[in-house]
XYZ file of C-alpha atoms in Angstrom:
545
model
C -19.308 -114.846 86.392
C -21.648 -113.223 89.205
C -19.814 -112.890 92.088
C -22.202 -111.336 93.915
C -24.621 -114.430 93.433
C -21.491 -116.383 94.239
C -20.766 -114.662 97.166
C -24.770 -115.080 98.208
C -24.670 -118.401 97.769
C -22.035 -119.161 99.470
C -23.192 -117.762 103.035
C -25.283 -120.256 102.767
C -22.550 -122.919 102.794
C -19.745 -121.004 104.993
C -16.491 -122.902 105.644
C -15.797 -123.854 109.468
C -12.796 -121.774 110.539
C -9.856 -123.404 110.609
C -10.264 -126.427 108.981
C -7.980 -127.177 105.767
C -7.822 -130.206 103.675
C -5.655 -131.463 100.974
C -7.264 -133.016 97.643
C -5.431 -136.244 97.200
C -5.879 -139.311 94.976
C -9.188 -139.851 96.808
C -10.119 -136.501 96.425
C -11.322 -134.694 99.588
C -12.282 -137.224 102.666
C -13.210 -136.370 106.596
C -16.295 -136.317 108.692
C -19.371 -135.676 106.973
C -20.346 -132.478 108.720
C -17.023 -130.556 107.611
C -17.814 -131.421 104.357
C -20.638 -128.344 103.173
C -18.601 -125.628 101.966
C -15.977 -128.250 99.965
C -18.729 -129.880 98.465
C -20.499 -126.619 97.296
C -16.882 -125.494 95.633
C -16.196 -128.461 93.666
C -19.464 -128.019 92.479
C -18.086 -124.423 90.864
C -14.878 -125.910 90.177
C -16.076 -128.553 87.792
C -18.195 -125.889 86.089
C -15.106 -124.657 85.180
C -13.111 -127.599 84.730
C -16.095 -128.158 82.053
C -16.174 -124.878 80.241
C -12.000 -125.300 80.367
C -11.969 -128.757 78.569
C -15.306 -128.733 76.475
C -16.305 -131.717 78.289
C -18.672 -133.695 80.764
C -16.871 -133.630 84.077
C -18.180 -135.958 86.795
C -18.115 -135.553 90.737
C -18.821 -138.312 92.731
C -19.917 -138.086 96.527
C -18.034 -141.096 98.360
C -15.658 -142.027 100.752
C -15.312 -145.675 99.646
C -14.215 -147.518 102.344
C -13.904 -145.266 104.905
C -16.325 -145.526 107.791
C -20.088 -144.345 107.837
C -19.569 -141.410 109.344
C -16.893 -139.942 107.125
C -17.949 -138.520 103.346
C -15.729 -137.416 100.089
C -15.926 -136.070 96.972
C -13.868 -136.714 93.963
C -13.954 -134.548 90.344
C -13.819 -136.945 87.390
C -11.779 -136.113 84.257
C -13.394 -136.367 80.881
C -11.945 -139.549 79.632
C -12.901 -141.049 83.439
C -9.636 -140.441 84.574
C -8.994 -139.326 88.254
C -8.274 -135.164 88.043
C -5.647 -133.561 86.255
C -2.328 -132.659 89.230
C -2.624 -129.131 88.514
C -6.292 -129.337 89.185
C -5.867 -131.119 92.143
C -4.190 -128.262 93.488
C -6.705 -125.670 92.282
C -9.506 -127.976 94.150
C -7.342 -127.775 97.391
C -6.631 -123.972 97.474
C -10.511 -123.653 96.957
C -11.592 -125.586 99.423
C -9.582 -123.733 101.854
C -10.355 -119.893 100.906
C -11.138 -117.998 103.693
C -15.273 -116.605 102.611
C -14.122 -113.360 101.623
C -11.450 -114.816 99.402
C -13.581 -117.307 97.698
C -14.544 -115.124 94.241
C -11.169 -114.204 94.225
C -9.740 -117.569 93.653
C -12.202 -118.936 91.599
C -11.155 -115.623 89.409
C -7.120 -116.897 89.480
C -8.507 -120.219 88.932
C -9.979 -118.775 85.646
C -7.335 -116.732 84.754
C -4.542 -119.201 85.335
C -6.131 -122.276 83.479
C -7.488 -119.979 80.763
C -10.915 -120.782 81.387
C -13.255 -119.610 78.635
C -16.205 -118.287 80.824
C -18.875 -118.128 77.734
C -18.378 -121.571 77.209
C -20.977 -124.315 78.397
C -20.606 -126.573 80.844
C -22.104 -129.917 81.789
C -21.440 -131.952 84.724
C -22.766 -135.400 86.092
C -23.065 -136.366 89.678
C -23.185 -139.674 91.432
C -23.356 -140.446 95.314
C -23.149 -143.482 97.626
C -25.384 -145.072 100.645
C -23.843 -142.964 103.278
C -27.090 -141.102 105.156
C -24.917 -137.859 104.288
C -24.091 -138.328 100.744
C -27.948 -136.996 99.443
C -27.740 -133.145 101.162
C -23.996 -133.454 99.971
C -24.825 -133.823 96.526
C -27.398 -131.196 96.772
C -24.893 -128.722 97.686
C -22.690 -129.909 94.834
C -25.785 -128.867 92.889
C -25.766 -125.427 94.297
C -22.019 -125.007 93.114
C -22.537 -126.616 89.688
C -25.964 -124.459 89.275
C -24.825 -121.035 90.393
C -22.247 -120.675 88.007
C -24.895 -121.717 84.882
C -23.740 -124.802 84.593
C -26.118 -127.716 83.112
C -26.268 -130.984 85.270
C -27.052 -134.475 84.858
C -27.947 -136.282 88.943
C -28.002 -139.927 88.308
C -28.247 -140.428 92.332
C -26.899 -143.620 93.542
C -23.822 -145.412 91.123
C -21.082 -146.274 92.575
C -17.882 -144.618 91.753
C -16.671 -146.621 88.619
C -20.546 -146.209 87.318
C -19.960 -142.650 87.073
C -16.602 -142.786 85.785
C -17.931 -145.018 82.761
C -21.019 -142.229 82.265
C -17.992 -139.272 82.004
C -16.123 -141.862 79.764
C -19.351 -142.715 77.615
C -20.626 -138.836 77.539
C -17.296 -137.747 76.098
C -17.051 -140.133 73.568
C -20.409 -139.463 71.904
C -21.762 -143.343 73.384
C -19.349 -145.243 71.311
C -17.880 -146.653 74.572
C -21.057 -147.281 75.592
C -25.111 -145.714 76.742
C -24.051 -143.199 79.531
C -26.936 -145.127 81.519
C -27.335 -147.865 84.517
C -28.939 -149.720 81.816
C -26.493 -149.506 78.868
C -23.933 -150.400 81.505
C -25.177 -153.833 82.311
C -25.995 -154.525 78.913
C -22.402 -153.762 77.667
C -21.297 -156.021 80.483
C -23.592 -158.805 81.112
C -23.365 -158.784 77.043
C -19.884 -159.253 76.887
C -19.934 -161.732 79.643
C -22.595 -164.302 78.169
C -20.014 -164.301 75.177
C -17.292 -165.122 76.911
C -18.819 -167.941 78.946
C -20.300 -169.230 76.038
C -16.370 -170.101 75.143
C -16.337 -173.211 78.083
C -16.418 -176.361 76.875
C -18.179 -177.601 80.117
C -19.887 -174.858 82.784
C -20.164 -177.405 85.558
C -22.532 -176.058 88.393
C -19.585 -176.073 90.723
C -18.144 -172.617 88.502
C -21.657 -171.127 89.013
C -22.425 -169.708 92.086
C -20.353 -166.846 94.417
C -21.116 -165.102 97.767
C -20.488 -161.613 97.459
C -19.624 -159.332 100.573
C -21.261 -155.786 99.513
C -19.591 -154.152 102.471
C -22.931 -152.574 103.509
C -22.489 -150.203 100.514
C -23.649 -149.053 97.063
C -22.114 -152.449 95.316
C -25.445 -154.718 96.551
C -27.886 -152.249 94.684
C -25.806 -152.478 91.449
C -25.309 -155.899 91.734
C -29.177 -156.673 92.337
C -29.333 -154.596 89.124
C -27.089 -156.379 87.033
C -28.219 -159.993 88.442
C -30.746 -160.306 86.144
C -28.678 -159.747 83.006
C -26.291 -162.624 84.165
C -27.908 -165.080 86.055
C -28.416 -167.492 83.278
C -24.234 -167.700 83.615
C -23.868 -166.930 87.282
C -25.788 -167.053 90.653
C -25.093 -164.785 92.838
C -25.834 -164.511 96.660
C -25.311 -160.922 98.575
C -24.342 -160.433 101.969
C -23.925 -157.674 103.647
C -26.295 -155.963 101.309
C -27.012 -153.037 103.577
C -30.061 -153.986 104.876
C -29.134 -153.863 108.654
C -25.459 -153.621 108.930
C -23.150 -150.823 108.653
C -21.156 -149.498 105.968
C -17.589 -150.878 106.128
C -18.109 -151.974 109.850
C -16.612 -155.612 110.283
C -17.057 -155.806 106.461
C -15.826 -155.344 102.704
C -12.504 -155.539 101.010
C -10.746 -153.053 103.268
C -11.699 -155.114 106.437
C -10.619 -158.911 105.078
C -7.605 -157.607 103.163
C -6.485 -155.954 106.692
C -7.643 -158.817 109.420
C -7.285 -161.895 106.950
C -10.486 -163.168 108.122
C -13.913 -163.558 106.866
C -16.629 -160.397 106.914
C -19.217 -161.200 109.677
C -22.126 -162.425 108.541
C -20.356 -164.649 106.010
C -20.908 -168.547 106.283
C -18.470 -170.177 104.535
C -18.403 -174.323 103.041
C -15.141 -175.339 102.884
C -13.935 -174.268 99.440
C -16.460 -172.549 98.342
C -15.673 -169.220 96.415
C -16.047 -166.212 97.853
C -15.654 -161.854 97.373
C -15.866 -158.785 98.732
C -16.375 -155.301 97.270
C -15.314 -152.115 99.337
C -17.887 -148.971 99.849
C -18.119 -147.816 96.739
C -17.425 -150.820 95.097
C -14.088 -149.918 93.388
C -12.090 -153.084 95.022
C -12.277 -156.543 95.266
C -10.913 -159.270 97.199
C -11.652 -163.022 96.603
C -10.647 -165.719 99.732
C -12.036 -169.330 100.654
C -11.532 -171.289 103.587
C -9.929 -175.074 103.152
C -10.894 -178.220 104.339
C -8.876 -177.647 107.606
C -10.476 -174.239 108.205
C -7.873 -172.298 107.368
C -8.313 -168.993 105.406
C -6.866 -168.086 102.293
C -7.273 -164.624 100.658
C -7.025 -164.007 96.927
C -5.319 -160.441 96.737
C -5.010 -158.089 94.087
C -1.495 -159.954 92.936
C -3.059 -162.998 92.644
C -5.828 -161.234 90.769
C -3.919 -159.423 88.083
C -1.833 -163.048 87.686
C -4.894 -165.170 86.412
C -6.000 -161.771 84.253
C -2.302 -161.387 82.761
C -1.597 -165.266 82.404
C -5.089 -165.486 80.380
C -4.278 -162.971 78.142
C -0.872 -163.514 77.219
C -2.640 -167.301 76.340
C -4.565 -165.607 73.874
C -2.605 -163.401 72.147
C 0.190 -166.890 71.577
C -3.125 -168.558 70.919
C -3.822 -165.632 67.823
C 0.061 -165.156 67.112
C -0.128 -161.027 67.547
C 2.534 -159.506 69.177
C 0.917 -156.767 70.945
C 2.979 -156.143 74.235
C 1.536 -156.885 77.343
C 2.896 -155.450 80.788
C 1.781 -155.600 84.625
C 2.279 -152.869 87.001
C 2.589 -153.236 90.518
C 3.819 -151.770 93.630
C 6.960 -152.088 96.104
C 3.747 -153.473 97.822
C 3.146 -156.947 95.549
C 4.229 -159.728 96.703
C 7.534 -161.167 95.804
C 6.291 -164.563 94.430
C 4.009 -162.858 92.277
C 6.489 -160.783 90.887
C 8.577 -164.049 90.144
C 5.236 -166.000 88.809
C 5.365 -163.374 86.230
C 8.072 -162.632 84.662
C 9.748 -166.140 85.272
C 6.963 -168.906 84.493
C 4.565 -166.679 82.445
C 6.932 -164.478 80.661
C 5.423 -161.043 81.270
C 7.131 -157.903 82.033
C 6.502 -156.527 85.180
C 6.655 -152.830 85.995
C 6.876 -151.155 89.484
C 5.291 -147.600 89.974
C 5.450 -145.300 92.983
C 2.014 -146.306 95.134
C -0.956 -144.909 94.121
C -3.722 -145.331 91.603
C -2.567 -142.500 89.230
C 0.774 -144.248 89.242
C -0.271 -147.361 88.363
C -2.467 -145.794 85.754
C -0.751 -143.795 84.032
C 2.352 -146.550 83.257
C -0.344 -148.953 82.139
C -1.213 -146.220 79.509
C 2.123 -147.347 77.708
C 1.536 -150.879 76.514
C -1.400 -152.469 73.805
C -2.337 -153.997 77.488
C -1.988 -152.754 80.336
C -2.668 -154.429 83.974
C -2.321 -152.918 86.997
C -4.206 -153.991 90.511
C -2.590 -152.916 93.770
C -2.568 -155.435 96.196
C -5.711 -154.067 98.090
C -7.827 -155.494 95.022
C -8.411 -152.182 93.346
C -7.330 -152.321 89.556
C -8.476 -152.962 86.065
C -6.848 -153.425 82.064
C -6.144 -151.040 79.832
C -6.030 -151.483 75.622
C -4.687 -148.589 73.303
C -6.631 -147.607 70.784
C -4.795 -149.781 68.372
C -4.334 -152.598 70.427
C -8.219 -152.451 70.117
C -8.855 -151.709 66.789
C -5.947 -154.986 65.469
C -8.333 -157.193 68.288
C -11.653 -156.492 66.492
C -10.443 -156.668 63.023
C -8.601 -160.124 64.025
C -12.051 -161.340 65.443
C -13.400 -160.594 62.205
C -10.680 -161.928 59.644
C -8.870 -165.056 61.541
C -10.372 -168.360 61.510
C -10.940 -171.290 63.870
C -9.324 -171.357 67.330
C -7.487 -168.291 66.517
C -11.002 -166.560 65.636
C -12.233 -167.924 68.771
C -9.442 -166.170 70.813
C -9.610 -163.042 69.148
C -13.313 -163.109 69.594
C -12.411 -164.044 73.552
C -10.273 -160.720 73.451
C -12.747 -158.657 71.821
C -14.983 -159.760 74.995
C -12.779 -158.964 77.791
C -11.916 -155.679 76.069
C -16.073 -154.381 76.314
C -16.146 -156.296 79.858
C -13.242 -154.462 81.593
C -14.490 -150.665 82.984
C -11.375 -149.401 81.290
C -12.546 -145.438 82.886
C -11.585 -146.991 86.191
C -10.942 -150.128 88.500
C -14.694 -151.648 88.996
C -15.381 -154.293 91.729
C -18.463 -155.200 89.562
C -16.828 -155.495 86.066
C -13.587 -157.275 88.006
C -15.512 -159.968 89.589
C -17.630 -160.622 86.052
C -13.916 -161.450 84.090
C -12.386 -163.507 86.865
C -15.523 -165.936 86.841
C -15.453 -165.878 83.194
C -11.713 -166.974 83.167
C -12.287 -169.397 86.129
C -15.178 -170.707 84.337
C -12.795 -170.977 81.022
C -10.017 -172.441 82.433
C -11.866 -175.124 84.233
C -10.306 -173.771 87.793
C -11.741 -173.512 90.985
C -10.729 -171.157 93.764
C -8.060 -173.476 95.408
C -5.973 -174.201 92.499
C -6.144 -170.354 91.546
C -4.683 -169.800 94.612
C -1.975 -172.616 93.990
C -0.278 -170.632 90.889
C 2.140 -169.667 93.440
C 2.585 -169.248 97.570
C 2.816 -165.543 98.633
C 6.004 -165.511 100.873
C 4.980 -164.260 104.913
C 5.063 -160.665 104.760
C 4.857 -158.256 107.613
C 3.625 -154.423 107.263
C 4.708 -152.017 109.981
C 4.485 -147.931 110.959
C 6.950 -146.064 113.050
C 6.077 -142.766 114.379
C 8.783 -139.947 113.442
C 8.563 -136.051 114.245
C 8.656 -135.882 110.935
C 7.902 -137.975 107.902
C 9.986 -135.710 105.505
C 13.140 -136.441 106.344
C 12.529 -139.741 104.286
C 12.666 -139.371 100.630
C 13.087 -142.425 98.418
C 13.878 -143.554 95.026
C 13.324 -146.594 92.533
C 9.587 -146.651 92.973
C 10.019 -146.126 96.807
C 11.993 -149.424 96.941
C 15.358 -147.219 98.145
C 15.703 -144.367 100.432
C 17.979 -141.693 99.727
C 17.566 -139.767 103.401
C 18.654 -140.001 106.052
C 21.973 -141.397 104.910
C 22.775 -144.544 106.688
C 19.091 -145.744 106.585
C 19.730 -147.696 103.175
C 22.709 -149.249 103.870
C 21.256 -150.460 107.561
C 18.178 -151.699 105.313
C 20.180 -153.441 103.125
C 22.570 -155.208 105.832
C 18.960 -156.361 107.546
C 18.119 -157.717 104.434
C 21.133 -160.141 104.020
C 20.467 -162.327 107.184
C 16.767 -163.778 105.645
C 16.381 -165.999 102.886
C 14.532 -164.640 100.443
C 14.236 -161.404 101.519
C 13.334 -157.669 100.588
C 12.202 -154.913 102.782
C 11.649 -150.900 101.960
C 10.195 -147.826 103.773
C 8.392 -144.843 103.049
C 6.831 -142.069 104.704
C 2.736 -141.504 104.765
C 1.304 -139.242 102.195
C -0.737 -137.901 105.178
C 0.807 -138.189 108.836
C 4.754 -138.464 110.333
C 4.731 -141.951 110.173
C 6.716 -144.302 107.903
C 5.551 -147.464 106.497
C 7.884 -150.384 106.778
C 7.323 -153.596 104.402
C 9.030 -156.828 104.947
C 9.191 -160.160 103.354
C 11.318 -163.475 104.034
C 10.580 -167.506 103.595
C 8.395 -167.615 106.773
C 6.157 -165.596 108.983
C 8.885 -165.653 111.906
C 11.641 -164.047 109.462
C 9.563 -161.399 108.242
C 8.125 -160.183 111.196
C 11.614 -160.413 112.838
C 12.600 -158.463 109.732
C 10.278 -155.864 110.037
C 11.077 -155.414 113.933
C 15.042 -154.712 113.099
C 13.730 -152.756 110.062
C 11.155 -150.380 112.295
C 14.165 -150.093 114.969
C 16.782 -148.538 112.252
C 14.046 -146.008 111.047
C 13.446 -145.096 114.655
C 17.186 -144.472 115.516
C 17.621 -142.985 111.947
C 14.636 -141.124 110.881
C 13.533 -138.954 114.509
C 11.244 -141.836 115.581
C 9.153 -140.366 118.642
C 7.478 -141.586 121.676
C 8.508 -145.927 122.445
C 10.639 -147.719 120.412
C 8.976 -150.528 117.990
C 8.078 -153.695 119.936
C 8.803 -157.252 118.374
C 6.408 -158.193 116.530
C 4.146 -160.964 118.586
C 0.809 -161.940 117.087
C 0.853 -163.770 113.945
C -2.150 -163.603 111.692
């Protein structure tokens, strides 16, 4: 390792005193122009995350869907998982070495991880729209490239895109061509099949609106339109064109307002989505015949997903076990819908991607979506290998459904939750099933829900337990919770603290928007008396959606 070249380099992009960050499940995020120095380390530190595993490791310049003006950068495991935890906290006390410290701590890094410094290293790189995100990459380049490393720049992806190109790198391309290309064929390939299954495509299946938030989801999807649009029309707004990234747009935006993006014209039932930034979430919603919106959340998402294929595996007779994770944050009917019509297990994780993840990694299939739309499946290797050999051995209908699994198996992004692959599997089951949007939404009726914060001095004085459902201090808090609780039909409500700021979260649910809000008001009151709440107490709650 040449330090001195290290140290050279470096200079040349010099961390702003005083600033320190904290790599989280989104990796690094804050205002583009703070942003140089971090972006120049994880370029060394996935050289040696590379040399350390004997794999492609991908870094992907993005702050989803965070505004404009704000960039990120994430490191991408070799299977296209999200960074190991020890990792994580390598990349934070990197980012934050004083200059003169820096080839010091790269050396512990080394030393601690057992880092073979002869070895090769190879890493990929992928960036979003943002007007920041091209000199960002560059000096992820200057990271990757001073320390030897070999690189592979495929530009603009979005972030599952690059998570598939680690996935299909390590794997030696039997997951799939590590290109833009042999991801829309494996896709769009997978997808014709599976349409191809519907007794009757009616027109009324066939065409979508798609919000593209302003962001790197409309140049993908222009990409991929041609591979599909034999099966499905597609119309983009919001392609970043004019608007701007995120602003009054994208997942984030109608998940949080429960309204339409601007620039959307909505018919009355007509089906429409939205991607986020980077095109890792999706949201589907329509108005009805009265006006009224209706949002399609990640719950209702990973229903129609599960529900289809525990049909298919009753349809084939195979007993592979089939589970859905969620958070404290699903919905209560959904929950019910589940495990009480449907018969699937459902599974509650802390919140968090890598939570949800890593639980889904213990059953032959594995759903997870957290209620902001961001999810995907997961098959084990075996669950895999018994689909494709059934496809190839079972006869008739059963054939057909194992073939139907086989499909959904190449057309999931199984590296990571894809907007893009998401949206291609819920038309394809719509289109199956012979549903449209409204009686989707009709499986069950999400019960009012209400999501509050209280400001406390500070947020650690609340731990919790259960997957964050109870709180274990301050004593008194869950008891007080759980008295709350008792007056509202139908009821649940937790709290927990922010993973970045002393505030807690409060979540309530009852049988109408009234009880939950009211609820969430005597909730938010009992952490303020209990927890240190600081500055005015919470207010009633007083506009509805």
């Amino acid at each position: 390792m040449d330090l001195d070249a290290i140290t050279k380099y470096s200079a040349l992009h010099a961390k702003p005193n005083g600033l320190v960050l904290q790599y989280g499940t989104a990796g690094f995020r804050t205002k583009a122009e703070h942003l140089d120095h971090v972006m120049f380390r994880m370029g060394l530190l996935a050289v040696l995350r590379s040399k350390q595993t004997k794999s492609t490791i991908g870094v992907m310049v993005t702050a989803s869907h965070n505004p404009e003006e704000d960039n990120g950068v994430k490191l991408v495991d070799p299977l296209g998982e999200m960074l190991a935890p020890s990792w994580e906290e390598h990349a934070t006390c990197l980012a934050n070495a004083e200059e003169q410290d820096m080839p010091r701590v790269l050396m512990d890094i080394s030393v601690k991880a057992a880092v073979n410094l002869q070895q090769d290293a190879f890493v990929v790189i992928g960036r979003d729209t943002r007007p920041s995100s091209e000199k960002l990459s560059q000096s992820v380049i200057d990271g990757v490239t001073v320390l030897e490393g070999q690189f592979h720049d495929y530009g603009l992806l979005t972030t599952p895109q690059l998570h598939y190109m680690v996935y299909c790198r390590n794997t030696s391309g039997q997951y799939g061509k590590a290109t833009i290309e042999g991801y829309c064929q494996k896709l769009s390939k997978a997808f014709t099949e599976l349409t191809k299954q519907a007794f009757c495509s009616g027109d009324e299946y066939r065409s979508l609106k798609v919000d593209c938030a302003n962001g790197i989801g409309a140049l993908k999807l222009r990409e991929m339109e041609h591979y599909i649009s034999q099966e499905l029309s597609v119309q983009l707004l919001n392609d970043g064109t004019k608007g701007k990234l995120n602003h009054l747009c994208g997942a984030d935006f109608v998940k949080s307002h429960q309204k339409p993006p601007q620039g959307m014209e909505m018919k009355p039932n007509e089906r429409c989505c939205s991607f986020d930034g980077d095109a890792d979430r999706i949201v589907y919603y329509y108005l009805d015949v009265d006006g009224h919106f209706h949002l399609i959340d990640g719950d209702k998402i990973a229903t129609l997903i599960s529900s289809f294929l525990k049909e298919l595996l009753l349809e084939i007779g195979e007993s592979l076990n089939i589970g859905v994770v969620q958070t404290a944050y699903a919905n209560g009917s959904s929950t019910r819908y589940l495990e009480e019509v449907m018969k699937v297990p459902v599974y509650c994780t802390k919140t968090g991607v890598k939570h949800l993840h890593h639980k889904a990694q213990e059953f032959d299939i594995g759903v997870y979506f957290e209620a902001n739309g961001h999810g995907t499946v997961l098959f084990s290797k075996a669950a895999e290998i018994r689909i494709k050999q059934l496809a190839k051995e079972l006869e008739d209908k059963k054939r057909k459904a194992a073939k139907m699994l086989e499909n959904v198996i190449d057309l999931f992004n199984q590296a990571a939750g894809d907007a893009i692959s998401d949206m291609l599997v819920i038309e394809a089951i719509l289109t199956l099933k012979g549903l449209t949007v409204q009686q989707w939404d009709a499986l069950y009726m999400d019960l009012p829900n209400r999501q509050l914060k209280v400001k406390v001095a500070d947020r650690q004085v609340i731990s919790t337990t259960d997957a964050e459902r109870q709180v274990v201090t301050p004593p008194g808090l869950q008891e007080a919770i759980n008295d709350l609780v008792k007056k509202y039909k139908l009821s649940r409500a937790f709290v927990r603290p922010s993973g970045t700021e002393d505030i807690v979260r409060v979540y309530a649910e009852a049988d109408s928007q009234e009880n939950a809000d009211s609820l969430a008001h005597a909730v938010s009151l009992a952490v303020f008396q209990l927890a240190g709440g600081v500055g005015e107490p919470p207010q009633p709650v007083s506009c509805p959606y």
